[in-house]
Short mmCIF file of C-alpha atoms in Angstrom, two decimals:
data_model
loop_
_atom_site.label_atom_id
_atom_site.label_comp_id
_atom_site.label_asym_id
_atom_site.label_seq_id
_atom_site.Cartn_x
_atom_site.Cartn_y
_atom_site.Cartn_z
CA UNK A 30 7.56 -1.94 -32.83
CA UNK A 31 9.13 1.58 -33.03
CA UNK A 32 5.83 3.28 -34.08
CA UNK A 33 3.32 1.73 -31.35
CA UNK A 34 5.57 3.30 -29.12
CA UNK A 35 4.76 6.68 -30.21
CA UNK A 36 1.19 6.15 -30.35
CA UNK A 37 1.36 5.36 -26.70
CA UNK A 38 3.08 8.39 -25.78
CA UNK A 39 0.98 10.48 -27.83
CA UNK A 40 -2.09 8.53 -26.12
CA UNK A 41 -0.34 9.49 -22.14
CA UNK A 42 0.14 12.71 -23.88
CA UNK A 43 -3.62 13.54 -24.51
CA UNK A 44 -5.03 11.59 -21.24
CA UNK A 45 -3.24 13.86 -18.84
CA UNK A 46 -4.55 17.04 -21.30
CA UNK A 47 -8.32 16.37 -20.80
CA UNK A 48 -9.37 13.08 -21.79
CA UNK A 49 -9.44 11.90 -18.66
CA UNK A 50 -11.96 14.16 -17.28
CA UNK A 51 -13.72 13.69 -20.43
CA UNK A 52 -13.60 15.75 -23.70
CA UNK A 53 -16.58 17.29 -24.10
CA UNK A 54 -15.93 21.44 -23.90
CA UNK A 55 -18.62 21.45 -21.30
CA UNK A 56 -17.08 18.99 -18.77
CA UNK A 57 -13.39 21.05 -19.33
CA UNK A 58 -14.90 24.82 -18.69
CA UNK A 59 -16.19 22.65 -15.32
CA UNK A 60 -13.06 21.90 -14.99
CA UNK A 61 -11.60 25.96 -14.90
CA UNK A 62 -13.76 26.56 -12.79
CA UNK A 63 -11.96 25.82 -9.63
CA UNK A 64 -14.16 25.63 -6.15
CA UNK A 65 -13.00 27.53 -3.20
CA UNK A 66 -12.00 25.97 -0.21
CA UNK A 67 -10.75 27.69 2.93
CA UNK A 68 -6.75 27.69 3.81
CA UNK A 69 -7.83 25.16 7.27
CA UNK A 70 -8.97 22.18 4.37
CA UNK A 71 -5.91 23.06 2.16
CA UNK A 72 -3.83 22.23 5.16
CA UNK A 73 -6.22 19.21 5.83
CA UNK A 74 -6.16 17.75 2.31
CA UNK A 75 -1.74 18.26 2.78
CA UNK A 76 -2.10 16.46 5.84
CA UNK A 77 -4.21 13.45 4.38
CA UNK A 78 -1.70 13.64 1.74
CA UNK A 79 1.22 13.03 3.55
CA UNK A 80 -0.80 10.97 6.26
CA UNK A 81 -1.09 8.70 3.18
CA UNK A 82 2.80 9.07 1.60
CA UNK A 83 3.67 7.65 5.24
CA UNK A 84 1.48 4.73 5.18
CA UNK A 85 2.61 4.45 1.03
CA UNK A 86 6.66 5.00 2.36
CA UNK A 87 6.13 2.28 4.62
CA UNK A 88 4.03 -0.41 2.47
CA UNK A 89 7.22 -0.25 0.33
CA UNK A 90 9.49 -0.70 3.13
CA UNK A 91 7.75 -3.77 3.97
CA UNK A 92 7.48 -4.91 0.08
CA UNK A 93 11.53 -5.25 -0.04
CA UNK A 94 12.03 -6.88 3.42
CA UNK A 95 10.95 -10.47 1.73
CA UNK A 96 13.58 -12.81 0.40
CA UNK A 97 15.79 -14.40 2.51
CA UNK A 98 16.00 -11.18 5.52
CA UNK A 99 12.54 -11.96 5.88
CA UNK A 100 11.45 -11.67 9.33
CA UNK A 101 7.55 -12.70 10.25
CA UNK A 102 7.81 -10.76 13.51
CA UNK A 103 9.40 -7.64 11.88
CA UNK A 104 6.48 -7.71 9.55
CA UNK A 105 3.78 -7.53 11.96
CA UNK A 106 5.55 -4.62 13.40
CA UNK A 107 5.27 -2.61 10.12
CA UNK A 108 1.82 -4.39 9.31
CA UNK A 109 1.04 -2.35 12.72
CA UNK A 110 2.31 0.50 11.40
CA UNK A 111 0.52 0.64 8.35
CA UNK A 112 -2.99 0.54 10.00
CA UNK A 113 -1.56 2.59 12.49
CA UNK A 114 -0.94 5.16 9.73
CA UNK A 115 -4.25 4.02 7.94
CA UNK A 116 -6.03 4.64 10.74
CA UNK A 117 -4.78 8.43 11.54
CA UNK A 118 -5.59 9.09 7.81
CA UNK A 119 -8.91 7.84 7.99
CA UNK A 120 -9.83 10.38 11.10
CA UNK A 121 -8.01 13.45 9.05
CA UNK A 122 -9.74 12.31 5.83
CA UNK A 123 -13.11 11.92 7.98
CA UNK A 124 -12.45 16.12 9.62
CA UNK A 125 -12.08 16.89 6.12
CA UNK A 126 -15.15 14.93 4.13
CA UNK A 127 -17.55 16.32 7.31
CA UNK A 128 -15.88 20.12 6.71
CA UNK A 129 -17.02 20.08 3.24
CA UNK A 130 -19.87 22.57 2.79
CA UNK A 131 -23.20 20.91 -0.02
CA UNK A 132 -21.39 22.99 -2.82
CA UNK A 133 -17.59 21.36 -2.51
CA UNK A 134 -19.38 17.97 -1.84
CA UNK A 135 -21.32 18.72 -5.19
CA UNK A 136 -17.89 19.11 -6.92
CA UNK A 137 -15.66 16.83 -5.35
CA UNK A 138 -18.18 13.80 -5.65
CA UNK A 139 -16.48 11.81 -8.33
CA UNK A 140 -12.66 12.38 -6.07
CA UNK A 141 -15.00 11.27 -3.05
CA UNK A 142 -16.08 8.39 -4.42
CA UNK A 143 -12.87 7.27 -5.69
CA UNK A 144 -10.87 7.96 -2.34
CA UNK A 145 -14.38 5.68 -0.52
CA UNK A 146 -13.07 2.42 -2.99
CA UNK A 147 -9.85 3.70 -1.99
CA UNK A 148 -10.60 3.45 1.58
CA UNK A 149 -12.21 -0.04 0.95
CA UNK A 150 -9.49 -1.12 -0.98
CA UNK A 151 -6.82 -0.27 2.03
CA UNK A 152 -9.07 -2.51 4.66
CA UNK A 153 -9.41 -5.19 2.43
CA UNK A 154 -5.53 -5.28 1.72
CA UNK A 155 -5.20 -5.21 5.57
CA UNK A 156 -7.20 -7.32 6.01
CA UNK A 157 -5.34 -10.05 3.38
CA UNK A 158 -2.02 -9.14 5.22
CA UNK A 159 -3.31 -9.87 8.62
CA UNK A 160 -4.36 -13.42 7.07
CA UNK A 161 -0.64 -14.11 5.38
CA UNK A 162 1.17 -12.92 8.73
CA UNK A 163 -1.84 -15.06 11.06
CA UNK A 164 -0.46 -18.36 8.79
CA UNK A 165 1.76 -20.41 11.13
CA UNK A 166 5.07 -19.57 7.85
CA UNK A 167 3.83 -16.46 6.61
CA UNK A 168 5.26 -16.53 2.69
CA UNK A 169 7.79 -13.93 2.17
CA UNK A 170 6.54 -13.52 -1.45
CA UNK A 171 2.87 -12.87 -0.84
CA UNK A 172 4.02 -11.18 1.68
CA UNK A 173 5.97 -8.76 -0.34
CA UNK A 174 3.05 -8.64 -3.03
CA UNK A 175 0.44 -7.53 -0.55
CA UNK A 176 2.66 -4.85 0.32
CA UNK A 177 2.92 -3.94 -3.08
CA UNK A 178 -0.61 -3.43 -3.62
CA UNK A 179 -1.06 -1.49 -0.52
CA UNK A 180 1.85 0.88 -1.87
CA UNK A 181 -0.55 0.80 -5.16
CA UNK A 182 -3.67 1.69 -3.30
CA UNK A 183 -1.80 4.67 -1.56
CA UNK A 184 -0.23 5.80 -4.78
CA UNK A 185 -3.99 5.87 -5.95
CA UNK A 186 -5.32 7.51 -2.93
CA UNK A 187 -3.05 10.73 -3.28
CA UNK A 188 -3.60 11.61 -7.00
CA UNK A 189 -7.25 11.81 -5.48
CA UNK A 190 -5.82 14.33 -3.08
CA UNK A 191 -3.43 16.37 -5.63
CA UNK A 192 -5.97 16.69 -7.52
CA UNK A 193 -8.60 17.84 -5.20
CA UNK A 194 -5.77 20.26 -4.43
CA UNK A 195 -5.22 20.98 -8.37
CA UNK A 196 -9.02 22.10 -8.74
CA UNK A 197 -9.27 24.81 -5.72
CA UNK A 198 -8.36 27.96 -5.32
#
């Protein structure tokens, strides 16, 4: 038991060094070589950060209202909030994808595409909450895991960000 346990850390260890940009030597000297952006999109990309740590703060929020405080119509509320928040990070991430000049779209395109599932994943999870909280007794439970994933999906959404901020200088 005791000696899988180091393997895994060892494992973490080496992802976070390069592995999970790939290991070739080529892909990592990409990797130094860190594209310039302009202090206007740094602000941008802090702002769709913490457009998105709103929307993640209140996914949770909503994820520990189930149980017995449950409260359909209080959901809603923060369901409203949520695409609310979705929504105003969608038009700052929008000012910043149309801001980017052929060369920063050129090395951002892997982050891009991963915050565009990102983006599709956050509708669709939307989308699943409208239909739990549309059901005559929404279920606390599903409820709470919907949230959950949302939270997830956020979470997701601004390691694409930190690390479009980690690679720019």
């Amino acid at each position: 038991g005791q000696g899988q346990g180091t393997g895994m850390g060892q494992g973490a260890g080496q992802g976070q060094g390069g592995g999970q940009y790939g290991t070739q030597a080529g892909d990592a000297q990409k990797q130094q070589k860190r594209t310039r952006i302009t202090s206007e999109q740094r602000n941008q990309i802090r702002n769709c950060d913490q457009t998105a740590d709103g929307v993640r703060k209140q996914a949770r929020k909503m994820s520990q209202a189930g149980g017995k405080k449950f409260n359909a119509g209080e959901a809603k509320q923060q369901q409203a909030k949520i695409r609310e928040g979705v929504r105003a990070m969608e038009q700052e991430h929008e000012r910043l994808m149309n801001g980017l000049d052929p060369a920063q779209q050129q090395a951002f395109q892997e982050r891009i595409r991963n915050m565009n599932q990102h983006r599709e994943q956050i509708n669709m999870e939307l989308q699943n909450m409208d239909r739990e909280l549309g059901a005559p007794n929404p279920d606390a439970k599903r409820v709470a895991e919907r949230a959950q994933e949302m939270e997830r999906v956020m979470n997701n959404w601004r390691k694409e960000y930190k690390a479009l901020s980690s690679e720019t200088e």
